[in-house]
Coordinates of C-alpha atoms in Angstrom, one line a residue:
X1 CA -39.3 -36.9 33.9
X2 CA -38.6 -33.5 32.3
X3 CA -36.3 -32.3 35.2
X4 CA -34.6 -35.8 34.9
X5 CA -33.9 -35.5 31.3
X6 CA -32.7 -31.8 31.8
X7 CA -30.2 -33.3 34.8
X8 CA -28.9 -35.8 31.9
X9 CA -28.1 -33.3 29.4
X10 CA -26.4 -31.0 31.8
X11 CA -24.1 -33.6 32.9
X12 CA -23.3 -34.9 29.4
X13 CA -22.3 -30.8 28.7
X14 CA -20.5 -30.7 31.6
X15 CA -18.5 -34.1 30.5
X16 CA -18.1 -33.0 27.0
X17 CA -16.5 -29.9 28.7
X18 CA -14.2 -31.5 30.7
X19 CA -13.1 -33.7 27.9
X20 CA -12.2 -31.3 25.4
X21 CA -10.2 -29.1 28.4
X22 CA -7.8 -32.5 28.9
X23 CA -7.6 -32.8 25.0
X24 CA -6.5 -29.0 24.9
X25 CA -3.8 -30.2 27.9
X26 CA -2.5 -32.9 25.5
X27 CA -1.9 -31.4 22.2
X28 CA 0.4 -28.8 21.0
X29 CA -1.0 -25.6 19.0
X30 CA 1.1 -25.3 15.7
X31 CA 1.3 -21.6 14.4
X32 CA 2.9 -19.7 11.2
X33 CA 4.1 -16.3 10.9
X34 CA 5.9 -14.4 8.2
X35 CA 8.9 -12.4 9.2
X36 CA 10.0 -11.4 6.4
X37 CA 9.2 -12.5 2.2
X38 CA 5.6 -13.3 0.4
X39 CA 2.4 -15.5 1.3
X40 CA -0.3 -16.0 -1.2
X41 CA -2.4 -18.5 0.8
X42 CA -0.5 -21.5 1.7
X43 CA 2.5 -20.9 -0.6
X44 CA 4.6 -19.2 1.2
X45 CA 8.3 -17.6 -0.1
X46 CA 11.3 -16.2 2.5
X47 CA 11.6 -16.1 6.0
X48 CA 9.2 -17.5 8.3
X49 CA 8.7 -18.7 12.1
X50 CA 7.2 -22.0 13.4
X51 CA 5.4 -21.3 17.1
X52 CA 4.2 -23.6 19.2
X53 CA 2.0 -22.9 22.2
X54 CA 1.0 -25.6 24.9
X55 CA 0.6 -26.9 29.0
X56 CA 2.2 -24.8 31.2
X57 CA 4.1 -27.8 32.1
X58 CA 5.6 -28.0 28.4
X59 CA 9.5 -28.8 28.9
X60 CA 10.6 -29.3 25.4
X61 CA 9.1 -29.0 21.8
X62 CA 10.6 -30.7 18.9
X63 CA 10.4 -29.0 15.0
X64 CA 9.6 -31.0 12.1
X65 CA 9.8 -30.1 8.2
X66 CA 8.4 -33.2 6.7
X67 CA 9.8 -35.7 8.2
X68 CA 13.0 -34.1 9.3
X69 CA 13.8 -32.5 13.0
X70 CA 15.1 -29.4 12.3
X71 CA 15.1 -28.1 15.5
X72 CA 14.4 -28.6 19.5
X73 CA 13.6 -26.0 22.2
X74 CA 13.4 -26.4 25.8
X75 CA 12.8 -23.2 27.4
X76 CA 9.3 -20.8 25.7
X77 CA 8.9 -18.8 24.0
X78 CA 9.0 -22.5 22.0
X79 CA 9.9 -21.0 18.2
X80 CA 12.0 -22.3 15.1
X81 CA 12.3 -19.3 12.1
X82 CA 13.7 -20.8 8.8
X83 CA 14.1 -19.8 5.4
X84 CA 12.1 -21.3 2.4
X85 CA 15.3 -21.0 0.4
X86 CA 17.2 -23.7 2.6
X87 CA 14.1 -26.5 1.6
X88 CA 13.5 -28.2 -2.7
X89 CA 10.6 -26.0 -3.9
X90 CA 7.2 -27.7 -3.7
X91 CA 4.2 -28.6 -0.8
X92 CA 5.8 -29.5 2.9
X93 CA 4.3 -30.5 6.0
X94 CA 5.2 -28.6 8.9
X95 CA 4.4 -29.8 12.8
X96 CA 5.6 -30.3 15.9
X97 CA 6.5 -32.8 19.3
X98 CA 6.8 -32.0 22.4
X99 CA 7.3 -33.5 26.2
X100 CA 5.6 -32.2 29.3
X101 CA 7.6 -32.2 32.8
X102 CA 5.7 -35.6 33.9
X103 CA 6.6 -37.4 30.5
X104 CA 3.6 -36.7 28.8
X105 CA 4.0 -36.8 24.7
X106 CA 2.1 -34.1 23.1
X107 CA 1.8 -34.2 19.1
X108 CA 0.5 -30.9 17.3
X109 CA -1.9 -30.1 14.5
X110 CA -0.1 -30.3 10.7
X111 CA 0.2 -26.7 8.3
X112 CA 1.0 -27.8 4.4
X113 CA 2.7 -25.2 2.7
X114 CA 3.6 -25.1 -0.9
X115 CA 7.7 -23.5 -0.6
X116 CA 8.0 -21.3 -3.7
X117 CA 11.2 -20.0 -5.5
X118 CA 12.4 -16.2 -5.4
X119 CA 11.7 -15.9 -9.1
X120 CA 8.2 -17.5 -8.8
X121 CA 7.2 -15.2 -5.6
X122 CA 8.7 -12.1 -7.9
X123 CA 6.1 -12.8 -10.3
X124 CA 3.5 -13.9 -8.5
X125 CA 3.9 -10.3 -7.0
X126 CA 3.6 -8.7 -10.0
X127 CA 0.6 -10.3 -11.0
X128 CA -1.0 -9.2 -7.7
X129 CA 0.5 -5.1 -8.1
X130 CA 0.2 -4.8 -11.8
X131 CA -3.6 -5.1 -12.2
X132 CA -3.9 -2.6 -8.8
X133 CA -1.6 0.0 -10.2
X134 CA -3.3 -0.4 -13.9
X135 CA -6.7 -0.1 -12.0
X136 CA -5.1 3.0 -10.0
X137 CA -3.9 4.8 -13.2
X138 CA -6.9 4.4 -15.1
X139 CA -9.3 5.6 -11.9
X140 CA -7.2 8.7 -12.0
X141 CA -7.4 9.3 -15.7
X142 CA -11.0 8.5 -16.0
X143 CA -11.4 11.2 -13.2
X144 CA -9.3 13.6 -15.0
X145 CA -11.4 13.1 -18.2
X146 CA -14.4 13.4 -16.1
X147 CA -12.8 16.9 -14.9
X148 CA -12.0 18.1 -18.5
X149 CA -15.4 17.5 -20.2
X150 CA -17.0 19.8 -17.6
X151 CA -14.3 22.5 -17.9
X152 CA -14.5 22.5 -21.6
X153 CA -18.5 22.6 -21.3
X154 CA -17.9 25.8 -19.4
X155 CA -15.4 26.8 -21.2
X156 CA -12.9 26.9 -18.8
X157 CA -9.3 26.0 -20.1
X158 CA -8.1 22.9 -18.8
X159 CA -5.6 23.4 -15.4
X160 CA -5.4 19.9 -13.9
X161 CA -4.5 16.6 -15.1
X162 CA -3.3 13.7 -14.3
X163 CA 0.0 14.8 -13.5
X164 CA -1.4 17.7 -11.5
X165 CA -1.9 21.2 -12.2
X166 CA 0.7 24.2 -11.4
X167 CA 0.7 28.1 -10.9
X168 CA 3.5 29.7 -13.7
X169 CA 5.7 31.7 -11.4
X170 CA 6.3 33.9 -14.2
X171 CA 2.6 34.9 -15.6
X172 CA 0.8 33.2 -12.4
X173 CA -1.5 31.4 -14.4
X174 CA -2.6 27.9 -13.3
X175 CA -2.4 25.0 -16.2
X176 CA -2.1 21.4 -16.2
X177 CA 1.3 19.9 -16.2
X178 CA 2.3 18.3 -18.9
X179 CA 3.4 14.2 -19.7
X180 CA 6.3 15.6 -21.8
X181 CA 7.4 17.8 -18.5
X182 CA 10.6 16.2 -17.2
X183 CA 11.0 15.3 -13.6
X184 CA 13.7 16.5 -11.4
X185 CA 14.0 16.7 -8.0
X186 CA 12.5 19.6 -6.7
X187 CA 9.9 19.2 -8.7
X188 CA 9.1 18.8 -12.7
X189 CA 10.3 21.3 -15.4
X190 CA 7.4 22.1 -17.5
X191 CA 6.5 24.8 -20.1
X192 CA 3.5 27.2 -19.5
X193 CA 1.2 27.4 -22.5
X194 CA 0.5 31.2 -21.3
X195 CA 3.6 32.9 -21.7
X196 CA 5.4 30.2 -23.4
X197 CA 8.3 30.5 -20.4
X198 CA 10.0 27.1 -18.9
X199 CA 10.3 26.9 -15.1
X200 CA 10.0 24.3 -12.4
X201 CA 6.6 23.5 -11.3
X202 CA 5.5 21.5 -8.6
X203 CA 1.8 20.2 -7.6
X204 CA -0.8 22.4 -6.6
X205 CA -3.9 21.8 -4.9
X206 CA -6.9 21.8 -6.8
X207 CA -9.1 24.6 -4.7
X208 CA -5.7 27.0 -4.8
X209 CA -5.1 26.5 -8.7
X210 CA -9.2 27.3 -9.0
X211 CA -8.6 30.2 -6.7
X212 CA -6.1 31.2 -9.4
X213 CA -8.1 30.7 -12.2
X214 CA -10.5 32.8 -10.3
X215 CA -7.8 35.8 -10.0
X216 CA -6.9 35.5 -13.4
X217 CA -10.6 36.1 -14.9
X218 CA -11.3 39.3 -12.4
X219 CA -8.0 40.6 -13.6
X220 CA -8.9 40.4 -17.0
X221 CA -12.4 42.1 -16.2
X222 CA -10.8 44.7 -14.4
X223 CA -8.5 45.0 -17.8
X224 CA -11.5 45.2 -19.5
X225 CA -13.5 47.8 -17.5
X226 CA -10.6 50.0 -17.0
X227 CA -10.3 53.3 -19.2
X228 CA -7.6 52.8 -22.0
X229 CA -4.2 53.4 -21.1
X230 CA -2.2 56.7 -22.0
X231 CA 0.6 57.0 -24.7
X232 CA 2.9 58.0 -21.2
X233 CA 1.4 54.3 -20.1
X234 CA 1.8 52.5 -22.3
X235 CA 6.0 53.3 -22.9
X236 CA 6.1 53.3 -19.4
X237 CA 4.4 49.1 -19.8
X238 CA 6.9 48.9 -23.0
X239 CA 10.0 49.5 -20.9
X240 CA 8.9 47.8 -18.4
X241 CA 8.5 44.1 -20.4
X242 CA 11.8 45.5 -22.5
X243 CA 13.4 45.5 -18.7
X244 CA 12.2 42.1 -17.5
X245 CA 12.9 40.2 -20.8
X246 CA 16.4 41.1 -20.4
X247 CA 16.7 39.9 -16.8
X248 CA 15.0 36.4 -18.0
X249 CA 17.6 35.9 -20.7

């Protein structure tokens, strides 16, 4: 009786099988892709394609838009690209007909799609990059805050930011760049609150502007530890800043 029942069920799998291979043969997969524009779920701005995938023995595949042909194919790949633009904004119904060699009439599945105007994509858009940037910008500047409590704890003077930190090519100090710096193309003209001198500045990496910080305090303990300079010394140092100020101006 057991063996029996098992026999029934295989042979109601093995129908249910067959059945749902000859639906697959008579209906026509509908498919949307975006060449080019903006999809927020099913509404959909710009340029996009209609596919269609079927039999092997599929000979001809009509488009529709509502319940307009726009378009008929009879060779593969079968494939109608339109542009939201052409259509009245609001929801359409997209599918497709198509023929088989022996005359068969295949119908495919439906895709609604709400057809948005430029200006609405635009700001739909915006509404999806704003908060991310905003989120960005205040990840960075939480970090950077994070970054200046522990240097002031130290006492270490503050050379990052969230515009970067820099290496003065004139005193070789690192600092952090400033908002007020303006931008150019090579990189941003800042002032050095060091030696008080204006130069353009670009990005450093954290580990070499620490590296810097690092020569700058030996340097200074060497200054320190160092016997004092003679009087020869020291005009020999005055002449030498007297020269080099009058090559910067």
């Amino acid at each position: 009786m057991i063996r029996k029942m098992g026999l029934v069920v295989w042979l109601l799998l093995e129908l249910g099988v067959m059945v749902t291979a000859v639906a697959a043969q008579d209906t026509l997969r509908l498919s949307l892709s975006r060449d080019f524009g903006a999809g927020f779920g099913a509404d959909i701005q710009g340029r996009f394609s209609m596919h269609v995938e079927g039999p092997e023995d599929l000979v001809r595949v009509l488009f529709f838009i509502d319940e307009t042909q726009v378009a008929e194919q009879t060779t593969p790949p079968f494939r109608y690209q339109f542009n939201t633009g052409s259509y009245a904004p609001g929801v359409h119904v997209l599918r497709a007909a198509g023929v088989t060699a022996d005359g068969r009439g295949l119908t495919s599945n439906t895709l609604t799609r709400n057809f948005l105007t430029s200006s609405d994509a635009n700001q739909r858009v915006a509404m999806t990059i704003v908060p991310v940037i905003a989120l960005g910008i205040g990840v960075s500047l939480f970090s950077w805050w994070l970054a200046s409590r522990g240097q002031k704890a130290s006492g270490q003077p503050a050379i990052n930011g969230p515009f970067g930190g820099s290496i003065c090519p004139k005193c070789h100090k690192p600092f952090a760049r400033h908002w007020w710096g303006m931008n150019v193309v090579v990189g941003k003209l800042d002032r050095c609150p060091h030696c008080g001198k204006w130069s353009v500045v670009h990005r450093t990496h954290p580990d070499l502007l620490q590296a810097a910080y690092a020569a700058v305090l030996q340097a200074e303990k060497s200054a320190v530890d160092a016997p004092p300079p003679s009087a020869e010394d020291e005009e020999k140092t005055f002449r030498k800043q007297l020269d080099d100020s009058r090559f910067d101006n």
